[in-house]
Amino acid sequence: MIRFDSVNKYYGDFHVLQNINLEINKGEVVVVIGPSGSGKSTMLRCINRLETISDGELIVNGVKVNDKKTNINELRRNIGMVFQHFNLYPHKTVLQNITLAPTMALNQSKEEAEKTARYYLEKVGIPDKVNSYPSQLSGGQQQRVAIARGLAMKPEIMLFDEPTSALDPEMIGEVLDVMKALAKEGMTMVVVTHEMGFAKEVADRIIFMDHGQILEQGKPADFYANPKEERARLFLSRVL
Ligand code: ADP
Ligand code: MG
């Protein structure tokens, strides 16, 4: 579903992604961890071309992401992304936030888009919030709306960039529960998170990044119990 082949990326002279090789299969749940500034967000953002790569090849769902002929809108339609800060439109209701892209980008009728929106709001556990504005919701609820909004496009891949980092502790669980359910339904997911419980329960693989490189990867149980790289060990001792 996603393949990085010797991918490098520079910001000016700064080598932010260094020879990334990574294959993610359909239905796989991959958790990416690593110190701040190690390139996790940049790697994620390359997948839907919010960032371009400098060299190498990146193929997503059979499409060369950086090929001139690639239709970026079509690529992005297939990839949902959830950010640390929920990025909801503050002056639109929950329903409007979720139906905007399906009506604009997929040409769905208002009725169809609203039906889909209600379905996903039910799924993330806040069907009663359809007519609320983001400011009337808790952080956990806003993030669940953001997830519903991503799902309403019926993507094949969901990217999550530290989706619970901005939440109060008591709201982290409700968002992780939604993500766990999604993972168990077979969604292909790439998740930057330091939530070990989530990783252990649903991740097929952990990727440890440092200084723009993938230093180590493995099954969660193996990786957390016995990281091989010294830097991974040090990192885990600090965050857990
Ligand atoms: P992480 O998500 O692991 O914290 P990032 O991918 O956000 O790391 O950033 C990796 C490095 O690239 C950091 O040193 C950051 O300062 C730098 N960086 C990120 N975005 C840009 C940019 N647009 N221009 C220049 N440097 C950037
Ligand atoms: Mg980041």
Short mmCIF file of C-alpha atoms and ligand atoms in Angstrom, two decimals:
data_model
loop_
_atom_site.label_atom_id
_atom_site.label_comp_id
_atom_site.label_asym_id
_atom_site.label_seq_id
_atom_site.Cartn_x
_atom_site.Cartn_y
_atom_site.Cartn_z
CA MET A 1 0.00 0.00 0.00
CA ILE A 2 2.88 2.35 0.85
CA ARG A 3 6.46 1.91 -0.28
CA PHE A 4 9.44 4.15 0.43
CA ASP A 5 12.39 3.18 -1.71
CA SER A 6 15.68 4.89 -0.74
CA VAL A 7 13.83 8.12 0.00
CA ASN A 8 15.80 11.20 0.97
CA LYS A 9 14.55 14.63 1.80
CA TYR A 10 16.39 17.85 2.49
CA TYR A 11 15.27 21.17 3.89
CA GLY A 12 18.02 23.25 2.33
CA ASP A 13 21.21 21.64 3.65
CA PHE A 14 19.40 19.76 6.37
CA HIS A 15 19.01 16.06 5.59
CA VAL A 16 15.67 15.43 7.30
CA LEU A 17 14.91 11.97 5.83
CA GLN A 18 17.90 9.74 5.25
CA ASN A 19 17.57 6.75 2.96
CA ILE A 20 14.12 5.65 4.13
CA ASN A 21 13.12 2.15 3.04
CA LEU A 22 9.74 1.06 4.26
CA GLU A 23 6.90 -1.12 3.03
CA ILE A 24 3.47 -1.01 4.59
CA ASN A 25 0.90 -3.56 3.52
CA LYS A 26 -2.83 -3.20 3.17
CA GLY A 27 -4.49 -3.53 6.56
CA GLU A 28 -1.26 -3.07 8.46
CA VAL A 29 -1.08 -0.79 11.51
CA VAL A 30 2.33 0.81 11.91
CA VAL A 31 3.28 2.95 14.88
CA VAL A 32 6.13 5.42 14.43
CA ILE A 33 8.04 6.63 17.48
CA GLY A 34 11.20 8.60 18.05
CA PRO A 35 12.54 11.81 19.56
CA SER A 36 11.16 15.21 18.65
CA GLY A 37 12.73 16.44 15.42
CA SER A 38 13.61 12.94 14.18
CA GLY A 39 11.50 13.33 11.03
CA LYS A 40 8.30 11.45 11.95
CA SER A 41 5.88 14.16 10.81
CA THR A 42 7.90 14.81 7.68
CA MET A 43 7.80 11.14 6.73
CA LEU A 44 4.05 11.01 7.30
CA ARG A 45 3.47 14.19 5.31
CA CYS A 46 5.39 12.82 2.34
CA ILE A 47 2.80 10.05 2.02
CA ASN A 48 0.02 12.45 1.00
CA ARG A 49 2.46 14.89 -0.56
CA LEU A 50 2.09 17.65 1.97
CA GLU A 51 5.88 17.45 1.59
CA THR A 52 7.83 16.44 -1.50
CA ILE A 53 10.77 14.07 -1.40
CA SER A 54 14.19 15.05 -2.74
CA ASP A 55 15.10 11.66 -4.23
CA GLY A 56 14.20 8.01 -4.17
CA GLU A 57 10.75 6.66 -4.90
CA LEU A 58 7.54 6.73 -2.92
CA ILE A 59 4.59 4.69 -4.14
CA VAL A 60 1.19 4.85 -2.46
CA ASN A 61 -1.60 2.58 -3.60
CA GLY A 62 0.17 1.98 -6.91
CA VAL A 63 0.73 5.66 -7.61
CA LYS A 64 4.13 7.38 -7.77
CA VAL A 65 3.48 10.20 -5.33
CA ASN A 66 6.05 12.58 -6.79
CA ASP A 67 5.42 11.90 -10.45
CA LYS A 68 4.42 15.01 -12.38
CA LYS A 69 1.45 13.17 -13.84
CA THR A 70 0.06 12.18 -10.45
CA ASN A 71 -3.24 13.81 -9.58
CA ILE A 72 -2.58 15.04 -6.03
CA ASN A 73 -6.23 15.61 -5.20
CA GLU A 74 -7.06 12.07 -6.18
CA LEU A 75 -4.13 10.78 -4.12
CA ARG A 76 -5.19 12.77 -1.06
CA ARG A 77 -8.82 11.71 -1.36
CA ASN A 78 -7.66 8.23 -0.58
CA ILE A 79 -5.62 9.20 2.47
CA GLY A 80 -7.21 10.57 5.62
CA MET A 81 -5.02 12.56 7.98
CA VAL A 82 -5.57 13.46 11.61
CA PHE A 83 -3.32 16.03 13.26
CA GLN A 84 -2.35 16.83 16.82
CA HIS A 85 -4.42 20.03 16.65
CA PHE A 86 -7.73 18.95 15.26
CA ASN A 87 -7.89 21.59 12.52
CA LEU A 88 -11.68 21.75 12.43
CA TYR A 89 -13.32 24.78 10.82
CA PRO A 90 -14.39 26.84 13.85
CA HIS A 91 -17.30 28.59 12.15
CA LYS A 92 -18.84 25.41 10.78
CA THR A 93 -20.91 22.88 12.68
CA VAL A 94 -19.74 19.33 13.19
CA LEU A 95 -22.00 18.19 10.36
CA GLN A 96 -20.69 20.90 8.02
CA ASN A 97 -17.10 20.06 8.94
CA ILE A 98 -17.64 16.45 7.95
CA THR A 99 -19.73 16.99 4.81
CA LEU A 100 -17.59 19.72 3.25
CA ALA A 101 -15.00 17.54 1.51
CA PRO A 102 -17.40 14.79 0.37
CA THR A 103 -19.72 17.35 -1.26
CA MET A 104 -16.92 19.43 -2.77
CA ALA A 105 -14.37 16.79 -3.74
CA LEU A 106 -16.55 13.72 -4.26
CA ASN A 107 -19.60 15.58 -5.57
CA GLN A 108 -21.84 13.79 -3.12
CA SER A 109 -25.34 15.18 -2.67
CA LYS A 110 -25.98 16.98 0.61
CA GLU A 111 -28.31 14.17 1.71
CA GLU A 112 -25.79 11.46 0.94
CA ALA A 113 -22.95 13.33 2.66
CA GLU A 114 -25.06 13.98 5.73
CA LYS A 115 -26.09 10.35 5.95
CA THR A 116 -22.43 9.33 5.81
CA ALA A 117 -21.48 11.98 8.37
CA ARG A 118 -24.12 10.73 10.80
CA TYR A 119 -22.93 7.17 10.30
CA TYR A 120 -19.35 8.07 11.24
CA LEU A 121 -20.40 10.32 14.13
CA GLU A 122 -22.28 7.34 15.52
CA LYS A 123 -19.16 5.28 15.02
CA VAL A 124 -16.93 7.68 16.96
CA GLY A 125 -19.54 7.85 19.70
CA ILE A 126 -20.89 11.41 19.43
CA PRO A 127 -24.04 11.24 17.25
CA ASP A 128 -25.66 13.91 19.41
CA LYS A 129 -23.06 16.53 18.45
CA VAL A 130 -24.06 16.97 14.77
CA ASN A 131 -25.16 20.57 15.17
CA SER A 132 -22.53 21.67 17.69
CA TYR A 133 -19.66 23.98 16.87
CA PRO A 134 -16.09 22.84 17.61
CA SER A 135 -15.74 25.34 20.47
CA GLN A 136 -18.67 23.63 22.21
CA LEU A 137 -16.84 20.29 22.27
CA SER A 138 -14.11 18.89 24.48
CA GLY A 139 -10.72 18.20 22.93
CA GLY A 140 -11.44 14.50 22.81
CA GLN A 141 -14.75 15.10 21.06
CA GLN A 142 -13.13 17.47 18.56
CA GLN A 143 -10.52 14.89 17.73
CA ARG A 144 -13.23 12.27 17.22
CA VAL A 145 -14.96 14.66 14.81
CA ALA A 146 -11.65 15.05 12.98
CA ILE A 147 -11.43 11.26 12.67
CA ALA A 148 -15.03 11.04 11.45
CA ARG A 149 -14.25 13.74 8.91
CA GLY A 150 -11.31 11.75 7.62
CA LEU A 151 -13.34 8.55 7.43
CA ALA A 152 -16.21 10.24 5.56
CA MET A 153 -13.97 10.34 2.49
CA LYS A 154 -13.78 6.53 2.67
CA PRO A 155 -9.98 6.53 2.49
CA GLU A 156 -7.89 3.39 2.17
CA ILE A 157 -5.17 4.80 4.40
CA MET A 158 -5.39 6.84 7.60
CA LEU A 159 -2.41 8.84 8.88
CA PHE A 160 -2.35 10.05 12.48
CA ASP A 161 0.25 12.54 13.68
CA GLU A 162 0.32 12.54 17.49
CA PRO A 163 -3.49 12.57 17.65
CA THR A 164 -3.63 12.51 21.46
CA SER A 165 -0.67 14.75 22.33
CA ALA A 166 -2.77 17.89 22.73
CA LEU A 167 -5.47 16.20 24.82
CA ASP A 168 -6.06 16.26 28.53
CA PRO A 169 -5.17 12.85 29.96
CA GLU A 170 -8.76 11.87 30.67
CA MET A 171 -9.65 12.26 27.00
CA ILE A 172 -6.85 10.24 25.49
CA GLY A 173 -8.62 6.92 26.02
CA GLU A 174 -11.76 7.82 24.10
CA VAL A 175 -9.73 8.81 21.03
CA LEU A 176 -7.48 5.75 21.22
CA ASP A 177 -10.57 3.53 21.51
CA VAL A 178 -11.89 4.89 18.21
CA MET A 179 -8.49 4.30 16.60
CA LYS A 180 -8.30 0.77 18.00
CA ALA A 181 -11.72 -0.05 16.55
CA LEU A 182 -10.59 1.28 13.18
CA ALA A 183 -7.42 -0.78 13.33
CA LYS A 184 -9.37 -3.93 14.14
CA GLU A 185 -11.64 -3.33 11.13
CA GLY A 186 -8.60 -3.61 8.89
CA MET A 187 -7.81 0.00 8.06
CA THR A 188 -4.26 0.63 6.88
CA MET A 189 -2.88 3.04 9.47
CA VAL A 190 0.36 4.89 10.09
CA VAL A 191 0.30 6.41 13.55
CA VAL A 192 2.88 8.65 15.17
CA THR A 193 2.23 8.16 18.87
CA HIS A 194 4.05 7.37 22.06
CA GLU A 195 1.03 5.58 23.52
CA MET A 196 2.52 2.19 24.26
CA GLY A 197 -0.80 0.62 25.27
CA PHE A 198 -2.25 1.43 21.87
CA ALA A 199 0.86 0.18 20.10
CA LYS A 200 0.91 -3.08 22.03
CA GLU A 201 -2.76 -3.74 21.46
CA VAL A 202 -3.14 -3.00 17.76
CA ALA A 203 0.17 -2.23 16.04
CA ASP A 204 1.61 -4.85 13.73
CA ARG A 205 4.92 -3.06 13.76
CA ILE A 206 6.83 -0.32 15.56
CA ILE A 207 9.21 1.91 13.64
CA PHE A 208 11.81 3.79 15.66
CA MET A 209 13.19 6.91 13.99
CA ASP A 210 16.13 9.03 15.03
CA HIS A 211 17.93 11.78 13.12
CA GLY A 212 15.95 11.16 9.94
CA GLN A 213 16.64 7.43 9.84
CA ILE A 214 14.66 4.33 10.61
CA LEU A 215 16.96 2.85 13.22
CA GLU A 216 14.95 -0.16 14.27
CA GLN A 217 11.65 -1.87 13.61
CA GLY A 218 9.87 -4.82 15.08
CA LYS A 219 6.78 -6.30 16.62
CA PRO A 220 5.57 -4.21 19.58
CA ALA A 221 6.04 -6.94 22.17
CA ASP A 222 9.64 -7.57 21.07
CA PHE A 223 10.53 -3.96 20.57
CA TYR A 224 9.28 -2.66 23.91
CA ALA A 225 10.64 -5.61 25.87
CA ASN A 226 14.01 -5.61 24.22
CA PRO A 227 14.97 -2.74 21.91
CA LYS A 228 18.21 -3.58 20.15
CA GLU A 229 19.51 -0.11 19.43
CA GLU A 230 21.03 1.85 22.28
CA ARG A 231 19.27 5.02 21.16
CA ALA A 232 15.90 3.26 21.13
CA ARG A 233 16.57 1.96 24.63
CA LEU A 234 17.51 5.42 25.84
CA PHE A 235 14.43 6.93 24.20
CA LEU A 236 12.08 4.39 25.78
CA SER A 237 13.61 4.92 29.20
CA ARG A 238 12.79 8.62 28.87
CA VAL A 239 9.23 8.48 27.55
CA LEU A 240 7.80 5.44 29.34
P1 ADP B 1 9.18 15.06 14.36
O1 ADP B 1 7.79 14.97 13.83
O2 ADP B 1 9.84 13.73 14.51
O3 ADP B 1 9.26 15.85 15.62
P2 ADP B 1 9.66 16.72 12.03
O4 ADP B 1 9.44 15.84 10.86
O5 ADP B 1 8.56 17.66 12.37
O6 ADP B 1 10.08 15.83 13.28
O7 ADP B 1 10.95 17.59 11.80
C1 ADP B 1 12.21 17.02 11.54
C2 ADP B 1 13.22 18.11 11.44
O8 ADP B 1 13.00 18.91 10.28
C3 ADP B 1 13.25 19.07 12.62
O9 ADP B 1 14.59 19.38 12.92
C4 ADP B 1 12.53 20.28 12.10
O10 ADP B 1 12.98 21.44 12.74
C5 ADP B 1 12.88 20.27 10.64
N1 ADP B 1 11.82 20.85 9.80
C6 ADP B 1 10.53 20.48 9.80
N2 ADP B 1 9.82 21.18 8.89
C7 ADP B 1 10.70 22.04 8.31
C8 ADP B 1 10.60 23.05 7.29
N3 ADP B 1 9.44 23.30 6.67
N4 ADP B 1 11.73 23.72 6.95
C9 ADP B 1 12.90 23.44 7.58
N5 ADP B 1 13.07 22.53 8.53
C10 ADP B 1 12.00 21.83 8.91
MG MG B 2 6.01 15.65 14.60
#
